XYZ file of C-alpha atoms in Angstrom:
450
model
C -9.048 0.977 18.003
C -7.132 0.758 21.245
C -3.783 -0.540 22.190
C -3.646 -4.095 23.856
C -2.725 -3.177 27.599
C -1.582 -6.715 28.598
C 1.630 -7.081 29.631
C 2.837 -9.505 26.859
C 0.956 -7.708 24.116
C 2.569 -4.384 25.087
C 5.904 -6.030 25.229
C 5.250 -6.894 21.604
C 4.063 -3.597 20.885
C 7.266 -1.760 22.075
C 9.653 -4.470 20.326
C 7.827 -3.855 17.023
C 8.297 0.209 17.603
C 11.816 -0.473 18.148
C 12.314 -2.800 15.102
C 10.349 -0.119 12.944
C 12.826 2.856 13.902
C 15.574 0.556 13.424
C 14.376 -0.744 9.867
C 13.664 2.821 8.836
C 16.869 4.156 10.101
C 18.647 1.359 8.245
C 16.301 1.774 4.997
C 17.996 5.498 4.764
C 21.505 4.694 5.723
C 21.940 1.530 3.600
C 22.040 3.178 -0.054
C 24.068 6.231 1.466
C 26.412 3.769 2.943
C 26.858 1.653 -0.273
C 27.236 4.559 -2.666
C 28.830 7.070 -0.529
C 28.549 10.863 -1.900
C 27.325 9.169 -5.093
C 24.200 7.718 -3.373
C 23.279 11.152 -1.996
C 23.707 12.720 -5.517
C 21.774 10.106 -6.762
C 18.972 10.535 -4.464
C 19.007 14.361 -5.288
C 18.751 13.158 -9.041
C 15.848 10.819 -8.384
C 14.106 13.647 -6.877
C 14.541 16.034 -9.832
C 13.598 13.230 -11.957
C 10.337 13.206 -10.759
C 10.027 16.700 -10.906
C 10.813 16.706 -14.707
C 8.756 13.868 -15.312
C 5.621 15.714 -13.605
C 6.432 18.597 -15.748
C 6.605 16.589 -18.861
C 3.375 15.181 -18.225
C 1.827 18.530 -17.672
C 3.476 19.572 -21.354
C 1.902 16.374 -22.606
C -1.838 16.859 -21.665
C -1.748 20.897 -22.249
C -0.044 21.066 -25.727
C -0.378 19.909 -29.033
C 1.623 18.648 -32.237
C 5.118 17.721 -32.353
C 5.989 19.420 -28.842
C 3.179 17.184 -27.281
C 5.140 14.061 -28.441
C 8.287 15.405 -27.338
C 6.862 16.237 -24.032
C 5.849 12.474 -23.840
C 8.852 11.068 -24.669
C 10.697 13.024 -21.974
C 7.832 11.825 -19.482
C 8.995 8.296 -20.348
C 12.627 8.941 -20.415
C 13.339 10.550 -17.622
C 11.711 8.128 -14.944
C 13.215 5.185 -17.188
C 16.806 6.723 -17.209
C 16.646 7.503 -13.191
C 15.462 3.694 -12.494
C 18.262 2.437 -14.795
C 20.870 4.760 -13.228
C 19.664 3.658 -9.856
C 19.616 -0.192 -10.615
C 23.120 0.248 -12.069
C 25.022 1.873 -9.153
C 22.741 0.925 -5.983
C 20.591 -2.054 -7.170
C 21.190 -4.447 -4.331
C 21.160 -1.644 -1.749
C 17.989 -0.101 -3.154
C 16.425 -3.739 -2.630
C 17.672 -4.123 1.115
C 16.257 -0.212 1.515
C 12.762 -1.127 -0.131
C 12.566 -4.550 1.800
C 13.673 -2.633 5.181
C 11.120 0.171 4.768
C 8.804 -2.291 4.165
C 9.729 -4.002 7.697
C 9.387 -0.477 9.244
C 6.178 0.252 8.105
C 4.758 -3.100 8.678
C 6.568 -2.909 12.408
C 5.420 0.888 13.069
C 1.520 -0.111 12.161
C 1.522 -3.283 14.305
C 2.902 -1.752 17.181
C 0.559 1.557 17.098
C -2.455 -0.990 16.277
C -1.948 -3.218 18.809
C -2.764 -6.905 18.900
C -6.396 -7.164 19.849
C -8.078 -5.265 17.095
C -9.684 -6.474 14.150
C -8.491 -5.495 10.654
C -11.998 -5.406 9.232
C -14.995 -3.262 10.035
C -18.474 -4.462 9.594
C -21.081 -1.691 10.158
C -23.844 -2.862 12.943
C -27.192 -3.349 11.714
C -30.452 -4.268 13.597
C -31.927 -7.637 12.364
C -34.436 -7.339 10.171
C -37.492 -9.732 9.292
C -37.582 -11.111 5.636
C -39.471 -9.008 3.153
C -43.062 -10.132 2.177
C -43.063 -8.717 -1.601
C -39.220 -7.916 -2.585
C -39.101 -6.527 -6.200
C -35.697 -6.701 -7.597
C -34.638 -4.626 -11.225
C -31.660 -6.356 -12.585
C -29.712 -5.154 -15.820
C -28.427 -7.828 -17.933
C -25.511 -6.035 -19.417
C -24.372 -4.832 -16.124
C -20.924 -5.919 -15.464
C -20.294 -7.948 -18.701
C -23.350 -10.254 -18.121
C -23.060 -10.874 -14.182
C -26.557 -11.537 -13.939
C -26.975 -14.341 -16.357
C -23.538 -15.422 -15.099
C -23.890 -15.807 -11.303
C -27.492 -16.845 -12.262
C -28.978 -13.848 -10.057
C -32.482 -14.205 -11.541
C -33.057 -17.812 -10.754
C -31.626 -17.461 -7.038
C -33.737 -14.558 -6.465
C -36.702 -16.188 -7.322
C -36.121 -19.135 -5.660
C -35.822 -16.992 -2.273
C -39.188 -15.716 -2.830
C -38.170 -12.264 -4.684
C -39.999 -11.135 -8.028
C -37.672 -9.808 -10.617
C -37.813 -7.130 -13.202
C -35.388 -7.844 -15.997
C -34.469 -4.649 -18.200
C -34.424 -4.922 -21.892
C -30.923 -4.255 -22.986
C -32.333 -3.505 -26.554
C -34.449 -0.508 -25.328
C -34.103 2.489 -22.893
C -36.236 2.263 -19.671
C -37.067 4.466 -16.857
C -35.772 2.934 -13.766
C -37.099 5.154 -11.555
C -40.920 4.867 -12.989
C -40.011 1.151 -12.563
C -39.049 1.462 -9.196
C -42.079 4.021 -8.195
C -44.555 1.091 -10.056
C -43.044 -1.642 -7.410
C -43.664 0.294 -4.597
C -47.439 1.076 -5.883
C -47.717 -2.690 -6.550
C -47.231 -3.315 -2.846
C -43.119 -4.058 -2.612
C -41.682 -3.943 0.820
C -38.148 -4.063 -0.487
C -36.490 -2.758 -3.882
C -33.213 -3.800 -4.779
C -30.868 -3.592 -7.889
C -28.457 -5.530 -9.892
C -26.442 -3.304 -11.718
C -24.121 -0.312 -11.694
C -23.846 2.321 -8.976
C -25.819 5.066 -11.239
C -28.878 2.817 -11.541
C -28.340 1.876 -7.722
C -28.465 5.542 -6.770
C -31.858 5.932 -8.836
C -33.513 3.177 -7.213
C -32.137 3.955 -3.845
C -33.916 7.347 -3.841
C -37.289 5.857 -4.504
C -36.550 3.412 -1.485
C -35.600 6.366 0.627
C -38.351 8.829 -0.628
C -40.981 5.555 0.663
C -38.874 4.452 3.544
C -38.635 0.768 2.526
C -35.281 -0.946 2.615
C -33.115 -1.265 -0.509
C -30.757 -4.262 -1.372
C -27.496 -3.707 -3.357
C -26.601 -6.743 -5.606
C -22.739 -6.255 -6.746
C -23.380 -7.093 -10.275
C -21.791 -3.644 -11.659
C -18.340 -3.045 -13.056
C -16.704 -1.591 -10.203
C -19.386 -1.950 -7.220
C -17.609 1.131 -5.188
C -21.072 1.305 -3.391
C -21.059 -2.352 -2.637
C -17.278 -2.221 -1.375
C -18.240 0.581 1.090
C -21.127 -1.619 2.542
C -18.531 -4.367 3.007
C -20.416 -6.734 0.600
C -18.770 -9.690 -1.422
C -17.948 -8.107 -4.943
C -16.614 -11.177 -6.127
C -19.829 -13.304 -5.828
C -23.197 -11.102 -6.597
C -25.175 -13.921 -5.537
C -24.185 -13.494 -1.943
C -25.852 -10.502 -1.418
C -29.165 -12.031 -2.058
C -28.772 -14.094 1.379
C -30.087 -10.478 2.780
C -33.678 -11.749 1.745
C -33.479 -14.165 4.271
C -30.817 -13.471 6.662
C -30.516 -9.926 6.802
C -29.268 -7.088 8.981
C -30.548 -3.384 8.177
C -28.315 -0.401 7.867
C -28.920 3.374 7.749
C -26.708 4.968 5.403
C -26.429 8.829 3.987
C -27.456 9.441 0.293
C -26.199 12.572 -1.510
C -27.831 14.799 -4.216
C -26.734 17.155 -6.661
C -29.747 19.314 -7.878
C -31.872 16.868 -6.620
C -30.009 13.807 -8.666
C -29.187 11.270 -6.206
C -25.809 9.885 -5.752
C -24.487 6.575 -3.723
C -20.679 7.491 -4.587
C -20.208 10.914 -5.818
C -20.704 13.463 -8.354
C -17.921 15.089 -10.478
C -17.280 18.481 -12.307
C -14.540 20.268 -14.263
C -12.159 18.533 -16.435
C -13.359 14.825 -16.061
C -17.090 15.612 -16.392
C -16.359 17.290 -19.555
C -14.718 14.683 -21.115
C -17.327 11.948 -20.358
C -19.560 14.099 -22.351
C -18.015 13.172 -25.656
C -19.663 10.871 -27.856
C -16.260 9.136 -28.446
C -15.264 9.025 -24.842
C -16.569 5.306 -24.342
C -14.763 4.110 -27.468
C -11.677 5.718 -27.266
C -10.794 6.952 -23.488
C -7.372 8.029 -24.068
C -7.329 9.509 -27.332
C -10.414 11.633 -26.549
C -9.051 12.892 -23.151
C -5.538 13.816 -25.149
C -8.138 15.751 -27.614
C -9.757 17.541 -25.115
C -7.496 18.122 -22.157
C -5.078 21.108 -23.745
C -8.317 23.200 -24.122
C -9.727 22.128 -20.814
C -6.640 22.855 -18.844
C -5.687 25.954 -20.086
C -9.136 27.087 -19.622
C -10.080 27.718 -23.639
C -12.897 25.448 -23.002
C -15.166 24.539 -20.195
C -16.806 25.955 -17.252
C -15.041 28.597 -14.534
C -16.082 27.246 -11.640
C -16.290 28.355 -8.232
C -16.961 25.924 -5.477
C -18.679 27.251 -1.653
C -18.299 24.213 0.728
C -20.410 24.775 3.968
C -20.964 28.760 3.285
C -17.384 29.493 4.709
C -14.979 27.854 2.275
C -14.596 29.065 -1.300
C -12.494 27.167 -4.048
C -11.842 29.506 -6.972
C -11.145 28.030 -10.469
C -10.268 24.424 -9.766
C -9.977 22.223 -12.897
C -11.711 19.317 -11.356
C -14.186 18.857 -8.116
C -15.313 15.403 -6.634
C -18.018 15.857 -4.110
C -18.475 12.318 -2.189
C -21.464 10.837 0.165
C -19.120 10.645 2.736
C -15.546 11.493 2.735
C -13.047 9.161 0.763
C -9.615 7.888 2.324
C -6.819 10.390 1.193
C -4.078 9.545 3.615
C -4.001 5.710 2.970
C -2.236 4.558 -0.634
C -3.633 1.301 0.140
C -7.178 2.366 0.604
C -7.435 5.106 -1.748
C -11.239 4.872 -3.355
C -12.514 3.631 -0.114
C -14.754 5.384 2.690
C -14.615 4.427 5.827
C -18.174 5.028 6.876
C -21.417 5.925 5.016
C -23.142 7.468 8.099
C -21.009 10.487 8.909
C -23.595 12.945 7.009
C -20.801 15.053 5.571
C -20.089 15.269 2.112
C -16.310 14.927 1.029
C -15.106 17.704 -1.179
C -11.914 17.040 -3.167
C -10.664 20.059 -5.648
C -7.503 20.158 -7.904
C -6.046 23.375 -9.638
C -3.210 23.189 -11.964
C -2.169 26.422 -13.611
C 1.445 25.685 -14.643
C 4.162 22.837 -14.778
C 5.514 24.256 -11.653
C 2.304 23.429 -10.097
C 1.892 20.175 -11.643
C 5.588 19.383 -10.070
C 4.401 20.529 -6.758
C 1.432 18.182 -6.860
C 3.751 15.192 -6.841
C 6.339 16.142 -4.805
C 4.990 18.522 -2.034
C 3.187 16.570 0.671
C 0.752 19.735 0.856
C 0.422 21.189 -2.525
C -1.382 24.321 -2.718
C -3.266 22.885 -5.412
C -5.356 20.010 -3.887
C -8.083 21.129 -1.494
C -9.740 18.373 0.721
C -12.650 19.292 2.728
C -15.731 18.215 4.208
C -19.192 20.035 4.247
C -23.155 19.526 4.393
C -23.544 21.381 1.526
C -21.532 22.627 -1.442
C -22.337 24.788 -4.333
C -20.888 24.422 -7.708
C -21.238 27.892 -9.440
C -20.349 28.273 -13.032
C -19.531 31.232 -15.662
C -22.226 29.677 -17.483
C -26.104 28.325 -17.272
C -25.210 24.672 -17.651
C -22.565 22.391 -15.848
C -21.133 19.012 -17.081
C -21.502 16.370 -14.352
C -20.493 12.807 -14.001
C -22.922 11.571 -11.328
C -21.995 7.936 -10.419
C -20.220 7.136 -13.634
C -23.198 8.829 -15.351
C -22.669 11.759 -17.865
C -25.272 14.533 -17.159
C -25.744 18.414 -17.950
C -27.004 20.118 -15.096
C -28.579 23.590 -14.600
C -26.296 26.048 -12.735
C -25.655 26.615 -10.041
C -25.445 22.750 -8.744
C -26.787 22.252 -5.194
C -25.105 19.053 -3.543
C -26.359 18.080 -0.156
C -26.602 14.779 1.930
C -29.343 13.517 3.520
C -28.244 11.619 6.949
C -29.620 8.100 7.515
C -31.917 8.468 4.555
C -31.282 5.320 3.202
C -32.442 1.800 4.888
C -29.739 -1.042 3.228
C -30.528 -4.483 3.719
C -27.512 -6.598 3.712
C -26.366 -10.064 4.505
C -25.663 -10.791 8.037
C -22.783 -12.733 7.109
C -20.276 -10.314 4.716
C -16.650 -9.630 4.343
C -16.907 -6.129 5.795
C -14.510 -2.938 4.957
C -10.783 -3.322 5.571
C -9.635 -1.059 8.329
C -7.002 1.557 7.221
C -3.708 0.955 9.211
C -2.773 3.749 11.807
C -1.111 6.762 10.365
C 2.830 6.420 11.264
C 3.376 8.584 13.797
C 7.556 8.658 14.365
C 6.986 10.333 17.381
C 4.610 8.297 19.308
C 6.648 5.281 18.083
C 9.929 6.659 19.719
C 8.031 6.903 22.801
C 6.844 3.704 22.857
C 10.320 2.099 22.086
C 11.875 4.229 24.747
C 9.585 3.186 27.410
C 10.481 0.347 29.892
C 6.986 -0.512 31.266
C 3.256 -0.090 30.763
C 2.852 3.010 32.945
C 3.876 5.267 29.841
C 1.040 4.279 27.612
C -2.585 4.712 28.313
C -5.427 3.466 26.031
C -6.134 5.536 22.905
C -9.244 6.295 20.950
C -9.854 5.562 17.664
C -7.251 6.333 15.083
């Protein structure tokens, strides 16, 4: 996103940079000036409280019995005490500091973004003719009954599509249904269901090189979100049948099992295998985590990314179809692109309370690894590895080979759709200082994408 170089726009950017720097300085100075030396000590106490809280959380997750409950009390009490202490001594100055910091972030991003760029990205696609025979598979239970609530079957049939409604009382092979649809002459496959079902049918569409229609009828709809579709109104996705464009996006595979979002391994993947997880997520997690985090149970993993980088014994690994945002707290869980032809790799290793605190306090904690690669191999000290693939609990033979197939999937989407919110530019204080100090346009040149 480039800087707008018109004189009026540039003047606005320059003053926004100055406002950002001034607000950031005041956000730090106001509580210090209000509290004096005591304010400085309170800030130190706040940081220490965060560290103690992180240590207590680690003990809560890794211990059992009375010590666990004591650690849980500390994990809740210390942050509460710090907040109460700040509120009692620096209340108004803290409110002012938060408000000033909000102004600093907003103004800084405005200055670096410029005024002429869109805050929403819509993937460009080529115009596509309506399908001759579209066959859509719909799961009536998905998303708490969105198929019925939004009358998806009726609208799809009015638009000329054939609908295969899954039987909620019996297991059906979705892959076999998709293959049969292709053999029956379908020139477009679609799914109203969760991401796991989406992935299975998407793989068949990719194998036969026919378009695939995503209908956001699942619970979370991460794939639909990153395609820029309307997650609040699944029926709007059906507009692609008559007024659609076609996108080429990547598809991930783990030992041949397709995924549109991610494949996870390690502690989380082991927990979701438990029969009691769906009915009692918290209780099941607290029961299993002590043994998993202390390595008394679960596989010992080794991750090889791209043949050059190795992660030793991570507790959890997430391999995603294109990387997730990790530097934008407002965009966590989103992917900027689905056509970058790389896997994202996120690995976490925490072996002690000190490392748990570092994970929270250190800007670049040693226990957190963020990588990209076209191929990822997950090895283990056993013959099988638990995996969570697009939310589905599976057990795969080791080693698990994850790969990405660039542009494998032809996705049909509505021409008019919400799009994907752009991430704000990273707050580069050095650039803001340079921008604020300039007196003319000559010091700034047009930048590429952030």
